[in-house]
Coordinates of C-alpha atoms and ligand atoms in Angstrom, one line a residue:
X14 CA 126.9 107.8 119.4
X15 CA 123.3 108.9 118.5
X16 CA 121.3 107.0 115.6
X17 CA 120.8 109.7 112.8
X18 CA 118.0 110.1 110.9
X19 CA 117.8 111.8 107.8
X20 CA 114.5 113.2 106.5
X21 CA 114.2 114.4 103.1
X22 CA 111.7 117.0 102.4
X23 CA 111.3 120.4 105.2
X24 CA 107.6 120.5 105.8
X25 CA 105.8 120.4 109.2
X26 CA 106.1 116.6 109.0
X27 CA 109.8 116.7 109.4
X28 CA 109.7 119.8 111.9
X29 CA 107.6 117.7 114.1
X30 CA 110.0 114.7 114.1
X31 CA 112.5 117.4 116.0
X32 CA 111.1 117.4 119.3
X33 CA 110.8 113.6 120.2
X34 CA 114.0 113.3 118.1
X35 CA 115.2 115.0 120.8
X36 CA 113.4 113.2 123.4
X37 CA 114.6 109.5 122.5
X38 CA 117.9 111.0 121.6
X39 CA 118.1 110.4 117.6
X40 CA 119.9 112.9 115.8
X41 CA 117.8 114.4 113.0
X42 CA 118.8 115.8 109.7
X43 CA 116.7 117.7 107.2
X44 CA 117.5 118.2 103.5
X45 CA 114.7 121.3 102.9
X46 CA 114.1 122.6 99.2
X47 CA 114.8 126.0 100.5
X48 CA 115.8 128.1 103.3
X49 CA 113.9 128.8 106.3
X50 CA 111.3 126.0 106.0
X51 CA 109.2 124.6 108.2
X52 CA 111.5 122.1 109.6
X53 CA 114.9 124.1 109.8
X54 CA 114.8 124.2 113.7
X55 CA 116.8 120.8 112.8
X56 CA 120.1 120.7 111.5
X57 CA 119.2 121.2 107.9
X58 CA 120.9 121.0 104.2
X59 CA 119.1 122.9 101.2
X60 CA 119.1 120.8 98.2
X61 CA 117.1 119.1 95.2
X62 CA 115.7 116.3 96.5
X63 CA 115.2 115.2 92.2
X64 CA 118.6 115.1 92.0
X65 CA 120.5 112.3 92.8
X66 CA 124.0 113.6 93.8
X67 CA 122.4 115.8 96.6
X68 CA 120.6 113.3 98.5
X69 CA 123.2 110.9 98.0
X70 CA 125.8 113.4 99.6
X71 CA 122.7 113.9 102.1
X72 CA 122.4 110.7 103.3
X73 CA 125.9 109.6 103.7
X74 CA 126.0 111.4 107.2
X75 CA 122.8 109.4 108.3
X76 CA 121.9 105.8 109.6
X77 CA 118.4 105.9 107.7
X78 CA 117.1 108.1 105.4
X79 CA 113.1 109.0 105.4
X80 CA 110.8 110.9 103.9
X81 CA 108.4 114.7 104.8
X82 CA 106.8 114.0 101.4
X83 CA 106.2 111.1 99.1
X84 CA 107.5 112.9 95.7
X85 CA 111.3 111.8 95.5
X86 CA 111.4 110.2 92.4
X87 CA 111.9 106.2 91.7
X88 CA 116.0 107.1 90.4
X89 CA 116.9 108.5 92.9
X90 CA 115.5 106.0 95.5
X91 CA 117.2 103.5 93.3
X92 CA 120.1 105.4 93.3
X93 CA 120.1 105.2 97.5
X94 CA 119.7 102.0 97.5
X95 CA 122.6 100.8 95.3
X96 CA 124.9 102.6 97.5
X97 CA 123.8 100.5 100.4
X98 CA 121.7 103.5 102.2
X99 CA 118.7 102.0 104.4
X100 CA 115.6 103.8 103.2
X101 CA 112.0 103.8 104.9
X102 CA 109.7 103.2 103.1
X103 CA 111.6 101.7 100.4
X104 CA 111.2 102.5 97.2
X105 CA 108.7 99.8 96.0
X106 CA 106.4 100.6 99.0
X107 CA 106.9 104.2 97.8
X108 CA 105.8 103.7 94.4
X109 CA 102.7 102.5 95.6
X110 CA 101.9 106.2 97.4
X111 CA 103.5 108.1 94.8
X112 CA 100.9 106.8 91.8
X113 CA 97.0 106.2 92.1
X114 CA 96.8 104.0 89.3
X115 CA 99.5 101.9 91.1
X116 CA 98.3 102.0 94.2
X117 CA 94.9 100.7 93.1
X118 CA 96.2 98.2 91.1
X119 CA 98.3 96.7 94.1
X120 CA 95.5 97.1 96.7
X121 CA 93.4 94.9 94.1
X122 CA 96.2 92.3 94.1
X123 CA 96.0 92.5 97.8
X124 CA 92.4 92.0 97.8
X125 CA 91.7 95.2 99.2
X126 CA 87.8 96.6 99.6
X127 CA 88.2 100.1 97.0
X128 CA 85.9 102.0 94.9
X129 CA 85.4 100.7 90.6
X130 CA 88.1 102.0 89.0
X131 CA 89.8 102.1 85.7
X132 CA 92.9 103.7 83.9
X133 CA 91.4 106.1 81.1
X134 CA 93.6 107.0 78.3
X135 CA 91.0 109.0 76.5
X136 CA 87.6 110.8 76.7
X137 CA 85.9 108.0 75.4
X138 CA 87.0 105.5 77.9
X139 CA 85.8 107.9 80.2
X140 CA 82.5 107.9 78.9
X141 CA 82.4 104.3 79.0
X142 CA 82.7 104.1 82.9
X143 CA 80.6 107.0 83.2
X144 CA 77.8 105.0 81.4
X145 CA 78.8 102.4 83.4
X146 CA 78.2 104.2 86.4
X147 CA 75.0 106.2 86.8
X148 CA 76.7 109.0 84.6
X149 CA 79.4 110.6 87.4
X150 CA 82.6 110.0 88.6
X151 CA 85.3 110.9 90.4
X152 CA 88.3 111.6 88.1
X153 CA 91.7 112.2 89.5
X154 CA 95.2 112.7 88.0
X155 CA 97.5 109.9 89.7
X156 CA 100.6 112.1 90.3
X157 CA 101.2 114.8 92.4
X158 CA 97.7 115.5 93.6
X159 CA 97.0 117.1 97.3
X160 CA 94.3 118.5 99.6
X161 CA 91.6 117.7 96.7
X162 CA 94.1 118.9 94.0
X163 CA 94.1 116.9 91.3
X164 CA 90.5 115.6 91.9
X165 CA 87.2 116.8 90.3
X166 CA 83.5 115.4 90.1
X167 CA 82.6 114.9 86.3
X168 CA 79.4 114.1 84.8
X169 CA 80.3 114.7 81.3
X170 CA 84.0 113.4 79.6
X171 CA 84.4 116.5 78.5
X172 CA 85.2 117.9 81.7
X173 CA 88.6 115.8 81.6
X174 CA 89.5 117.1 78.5
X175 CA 92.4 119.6 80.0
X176 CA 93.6 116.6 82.1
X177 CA 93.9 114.7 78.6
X178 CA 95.5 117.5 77.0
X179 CA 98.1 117.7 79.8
X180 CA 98.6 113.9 79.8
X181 CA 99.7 114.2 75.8
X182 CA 102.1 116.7 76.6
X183 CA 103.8 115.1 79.2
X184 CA 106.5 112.6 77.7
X185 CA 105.8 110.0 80.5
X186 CA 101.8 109.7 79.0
X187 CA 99.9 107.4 81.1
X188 CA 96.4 107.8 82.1
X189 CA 94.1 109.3 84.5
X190 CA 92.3 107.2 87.2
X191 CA 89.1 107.5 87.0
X192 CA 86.8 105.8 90.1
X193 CA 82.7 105.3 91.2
X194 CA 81.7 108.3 93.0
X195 CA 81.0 106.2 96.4
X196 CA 78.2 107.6 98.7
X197 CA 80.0 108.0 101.8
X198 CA 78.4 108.4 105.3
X199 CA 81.9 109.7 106.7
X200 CA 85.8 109.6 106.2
X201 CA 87.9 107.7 108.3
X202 CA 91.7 107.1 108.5
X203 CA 93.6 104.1 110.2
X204 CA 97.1 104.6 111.0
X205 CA 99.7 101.7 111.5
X206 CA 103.1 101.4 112.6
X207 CA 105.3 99.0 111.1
X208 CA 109.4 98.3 111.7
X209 CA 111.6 96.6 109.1
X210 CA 111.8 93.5 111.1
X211 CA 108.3 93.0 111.2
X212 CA 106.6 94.5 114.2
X213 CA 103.6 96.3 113.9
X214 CA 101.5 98.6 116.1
X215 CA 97.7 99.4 115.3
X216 CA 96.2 103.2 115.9
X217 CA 92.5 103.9 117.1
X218 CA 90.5 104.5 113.8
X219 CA 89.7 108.2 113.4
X220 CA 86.8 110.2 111.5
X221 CA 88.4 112.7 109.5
X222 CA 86.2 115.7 108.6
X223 CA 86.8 117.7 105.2
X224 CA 86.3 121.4 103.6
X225 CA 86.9 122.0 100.3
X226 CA 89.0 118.9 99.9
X227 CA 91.3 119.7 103.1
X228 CA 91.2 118.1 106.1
X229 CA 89.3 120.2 108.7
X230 CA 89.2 118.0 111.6
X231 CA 89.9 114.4 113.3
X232 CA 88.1 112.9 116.0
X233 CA 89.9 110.0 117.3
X234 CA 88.9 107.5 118.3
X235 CA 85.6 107.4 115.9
X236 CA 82.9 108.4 117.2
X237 CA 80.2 105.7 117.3
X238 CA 82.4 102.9 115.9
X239 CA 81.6 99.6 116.4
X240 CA 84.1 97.1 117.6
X241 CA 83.6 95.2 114.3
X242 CA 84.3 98.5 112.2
X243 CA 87.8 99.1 114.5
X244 CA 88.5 95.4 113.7
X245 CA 88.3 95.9 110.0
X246 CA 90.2 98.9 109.6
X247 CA 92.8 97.7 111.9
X248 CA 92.8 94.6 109.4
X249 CA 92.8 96.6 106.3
X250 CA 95.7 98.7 107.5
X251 CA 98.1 95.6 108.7
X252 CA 97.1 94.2 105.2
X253 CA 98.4 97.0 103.4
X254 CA 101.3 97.4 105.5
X255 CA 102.4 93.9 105.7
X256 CA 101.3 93.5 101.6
X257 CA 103.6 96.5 100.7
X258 CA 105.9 95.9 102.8
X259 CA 105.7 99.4 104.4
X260 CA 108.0 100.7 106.7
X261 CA 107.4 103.7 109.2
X262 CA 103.9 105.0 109.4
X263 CA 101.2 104.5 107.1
X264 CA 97.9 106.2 107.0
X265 CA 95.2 104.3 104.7
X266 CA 92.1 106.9 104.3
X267 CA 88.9 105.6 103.9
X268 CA 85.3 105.8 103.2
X269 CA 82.8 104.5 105.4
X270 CA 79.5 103.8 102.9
X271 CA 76.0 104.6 103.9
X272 CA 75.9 100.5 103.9
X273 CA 78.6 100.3 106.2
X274 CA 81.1 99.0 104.0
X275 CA 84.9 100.3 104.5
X276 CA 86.7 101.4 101.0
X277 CA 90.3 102.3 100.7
X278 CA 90.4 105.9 99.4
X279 CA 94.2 107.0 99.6
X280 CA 97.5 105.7 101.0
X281 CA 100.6 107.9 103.0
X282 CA 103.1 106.6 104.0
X283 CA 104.9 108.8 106.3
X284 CA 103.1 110.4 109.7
X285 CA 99.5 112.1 108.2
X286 CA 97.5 114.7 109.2
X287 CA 95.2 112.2 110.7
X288 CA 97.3 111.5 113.1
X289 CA 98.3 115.1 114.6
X290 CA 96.4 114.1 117.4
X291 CA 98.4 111.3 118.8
X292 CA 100.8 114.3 119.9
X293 CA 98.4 114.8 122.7
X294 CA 96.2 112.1 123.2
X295 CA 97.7 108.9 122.5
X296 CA 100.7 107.1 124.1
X297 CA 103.3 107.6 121.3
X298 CA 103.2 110.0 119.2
X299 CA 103.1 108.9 115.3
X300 CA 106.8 111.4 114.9
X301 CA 108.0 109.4 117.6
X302 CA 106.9 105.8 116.4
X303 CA 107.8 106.9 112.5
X304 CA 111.2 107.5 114.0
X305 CA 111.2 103.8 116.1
X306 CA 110.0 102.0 112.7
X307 CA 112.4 103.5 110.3
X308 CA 115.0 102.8 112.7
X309 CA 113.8 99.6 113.2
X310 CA 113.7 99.9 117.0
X311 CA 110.8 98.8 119.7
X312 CA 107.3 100.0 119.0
X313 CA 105.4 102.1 121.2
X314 CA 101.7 101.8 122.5
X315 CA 99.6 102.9 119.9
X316 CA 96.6 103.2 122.1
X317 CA 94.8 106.8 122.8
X318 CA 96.2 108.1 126.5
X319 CA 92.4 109.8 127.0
X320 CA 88.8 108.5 125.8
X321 CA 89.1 111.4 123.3
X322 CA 91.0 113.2 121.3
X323 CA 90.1 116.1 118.5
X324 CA 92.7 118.3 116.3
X325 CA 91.4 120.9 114.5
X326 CA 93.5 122.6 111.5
X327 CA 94.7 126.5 111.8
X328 CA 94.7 127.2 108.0
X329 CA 96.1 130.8 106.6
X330 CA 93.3 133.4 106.0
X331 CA 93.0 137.1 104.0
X332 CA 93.6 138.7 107.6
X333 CA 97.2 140.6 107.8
X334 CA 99.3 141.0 110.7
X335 CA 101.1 138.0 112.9
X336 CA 99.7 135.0 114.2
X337 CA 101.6 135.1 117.8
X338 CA 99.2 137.6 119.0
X339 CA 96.2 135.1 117.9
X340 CA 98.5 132.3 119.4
X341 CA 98.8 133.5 122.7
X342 CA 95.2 134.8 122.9
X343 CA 94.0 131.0 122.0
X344 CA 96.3 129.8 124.7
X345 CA 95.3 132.3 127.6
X346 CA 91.6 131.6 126.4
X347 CA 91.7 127.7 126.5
X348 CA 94.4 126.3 129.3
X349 CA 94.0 122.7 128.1
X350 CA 94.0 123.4 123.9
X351 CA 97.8 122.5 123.0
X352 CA 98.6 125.1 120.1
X353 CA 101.0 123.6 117.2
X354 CA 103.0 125.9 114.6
X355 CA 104.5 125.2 111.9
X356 CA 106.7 128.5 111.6
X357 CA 104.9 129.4 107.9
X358 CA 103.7 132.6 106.5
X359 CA 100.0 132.3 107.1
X360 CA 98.9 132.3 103.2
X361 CA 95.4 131.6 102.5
X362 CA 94.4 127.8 102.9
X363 CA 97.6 127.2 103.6
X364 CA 98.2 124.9 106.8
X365 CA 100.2 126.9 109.4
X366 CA 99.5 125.2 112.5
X367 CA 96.6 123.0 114.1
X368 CA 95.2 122.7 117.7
X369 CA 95.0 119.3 119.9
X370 CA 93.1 118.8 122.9
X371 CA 92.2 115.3 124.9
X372 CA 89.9 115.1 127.8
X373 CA 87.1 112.1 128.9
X374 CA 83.8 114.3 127.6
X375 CA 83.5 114.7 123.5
X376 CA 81.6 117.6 123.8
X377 CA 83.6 119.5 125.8
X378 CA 87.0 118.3 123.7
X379 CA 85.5 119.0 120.8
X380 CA 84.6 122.6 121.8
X381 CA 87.8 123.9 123.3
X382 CA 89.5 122.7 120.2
X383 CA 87.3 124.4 117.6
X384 CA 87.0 127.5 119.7
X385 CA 90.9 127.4 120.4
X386 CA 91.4 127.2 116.8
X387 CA 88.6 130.4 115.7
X388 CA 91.2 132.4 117.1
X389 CA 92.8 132.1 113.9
X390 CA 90.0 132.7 111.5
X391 CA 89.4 135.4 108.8
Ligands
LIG9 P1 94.2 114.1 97.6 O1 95.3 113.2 97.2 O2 94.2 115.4 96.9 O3 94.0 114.2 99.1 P2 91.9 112.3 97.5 O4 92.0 111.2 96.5 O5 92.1 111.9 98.9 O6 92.8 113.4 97.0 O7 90.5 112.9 97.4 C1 90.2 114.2 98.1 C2 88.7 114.1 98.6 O8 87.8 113.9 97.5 C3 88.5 112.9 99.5 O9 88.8 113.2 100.8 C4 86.9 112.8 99.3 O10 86.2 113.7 100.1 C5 86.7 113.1 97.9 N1 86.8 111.9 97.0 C6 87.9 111.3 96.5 N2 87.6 110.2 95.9 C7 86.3 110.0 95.9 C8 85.3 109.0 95.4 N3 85.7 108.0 94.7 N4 84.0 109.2 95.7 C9 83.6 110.2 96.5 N5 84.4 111.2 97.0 C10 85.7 111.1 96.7

């Protein structure tokens, strides 16, 4: 009989687990908050993924249960795990993405390189690591954040003081993470693979390229990256994943300083956006290795199948009317672009697909894919 995976959350994540679910022949099941999501092209239950019962009664068909998003709360992990369900990542890896303050406090512990950073309770802790700290920050609320939500540039502590408000009101309290606004020379991300048993499998590290706080674009491998800079990431990224005790994919973003230090900015750990671009230009795809690892089965190659690869994001704009026109015209226009969808009303900024194309000359990769994807502008 087929292994089963079951993959809470219905996002584009999960819907592009379905195809080389298919492919390797692994059953997958979707629990999706609501009908007609992103990922119900897959057998698929509609449930609260906050509430125990359901994704108890979820999982009990399944081998493994996994994960489209990192928000399922700690109780009902816990609650999975007492009835003997296997779950990847496990909860205490989980935590680790699910809370900023957390996550810097364990990559400390683990010795990781990161940005200054401290908890702040108040406005005037605030000031005190603004003073410490050329007068701006980066302030960020540890919960919940996405695509640049839940981050903001501050230069006074009085630009927090909504954040503060909203942290007395919420019965949990707790703090907001305040860090050194690093000087960057680019974003990179460095994606690993790791199985319950142990096994782990290194990707290329990738520049990712940002607007307005979303990722745009990935070039992978980085362009201009010394051996020594894809020997430190790959480092960092085993550290973490080994440290946490991570299984499935992990995605550790970072910032690559103007004095050519690597800093840890964020941690996912489930396939990331960074890595769309192994669907077409690496050996196995990160859907396909997140299903291996969870399932704790061999590893694939990690390594890129051309020199390069870029994805560009299709995000939602004001224009009305339906994508498949666009789609097709993107397709007739550039043969080797491969065209991704995510089956999502194309609402502005929202991501509703994202193009992939490989090939031996940057340039010319780099080109078809943004051209491919200007289809879909406006
Ligand atoms: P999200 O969880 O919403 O993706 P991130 O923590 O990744 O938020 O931050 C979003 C973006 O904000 C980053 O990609 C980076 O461009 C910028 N940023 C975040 N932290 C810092 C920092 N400490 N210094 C400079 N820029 C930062």
């Amino acid at each position: 009989m087929a292994l089963r995976v079951g993959v809470v959350g219905g996002g584009q994540l999960a819907r592009m687990m379905i195809a080389p679910a298919v492919e390797v022949g692994v059953e997958l099941r979707v629990l999706a908050e609501d009908e007609g999501m992103s990922a119900a092209l897959a057998a698929t239950a509609v449930g609260d993924y906050r509430d125990a019962e359901t994704v108890l009664a979820f999982a009990r068909d399944v081998d493994v249960v996994t994960f489209d998003h990192e928000h399922v709360p700690q109780e009902v992990l816990a609650a999975l795990v007492a009835a003997g369900v296997a779950v990847h990542p496990g909860p205490s890896a989980l935590g680790v993405a699910q809370d900023k303050i957390v996550m810097r406090t364990r990559l400390a512990e683990l010795g990781m390189p990161q940005p200054d950073w401290a908890a702040v309770t108040g406005p005037s802790d605030l000031q005190t690591f603004l003073d410490a700290h050329g007068g701006r920050a980066v302030v960020k609320t540890p919960r919940g954040g996405y695509d640049g939500k839940g981050v903001r540039i501050v230069s006074a502590a009085t630009e927090a003081d909504d954040w503060f408000a909203a942290l007395a009101e919420d019965a949990r309290g707790g703090a907001l993470l305040v860090e050194e606004l690093v000087d960057f020379s680019r974003e990179l991300a460095q994606q690993v693979a790791r199985r319950p048993s142990g096994e782990v499998r290194v990707y290329p590290v990738v520049e990712t390229i940002q607007r307005d706080g979303v990722c745009a674009e990935v070039i992978a491998p980085a362009p201009h990256a010394s051996e020594r800079l894809h020997e430190v990431a790959a480092q960092i990224g085993v550290a973490i994943a080994e440290g946490l005790g991570v299984t499935g994919m992990l995605a550790v973003e970072l910032f690559e300083t103007t004095d050519e230090r690597l800093l840890v900015n964020e941690l996912a750990m489930r396939p990331h956006n960074s890595g769309h671009w192994t669907q077409d230009g690496a050996v196995t795809s990160q859907f396909e290795q997140h299903l291996r690892a969870v399932l704790d089965l061999p590893l694939g190659d990690a390594s890129s199948s051309a020199p390069w690869a870029v994805m560009v994001n299709i995000l939602g704009g004001p224009a009305v009317g339906s994508l498949d026109a666009r789609f097709a015209a993107a397709m007739s226009e550039h043969p080797t672009a491969k065209v991704h969808t995510y089956g999502k009303a194309p609402r502005p900024g929202r991501k509703v697909g994202h193009v992939n194309v490989s090939g031996a000359d940057l340039d010319d990769v780099a080109y078809q894919a943004r051209a491919a994807a200007s289809f879909f502008d406006g």
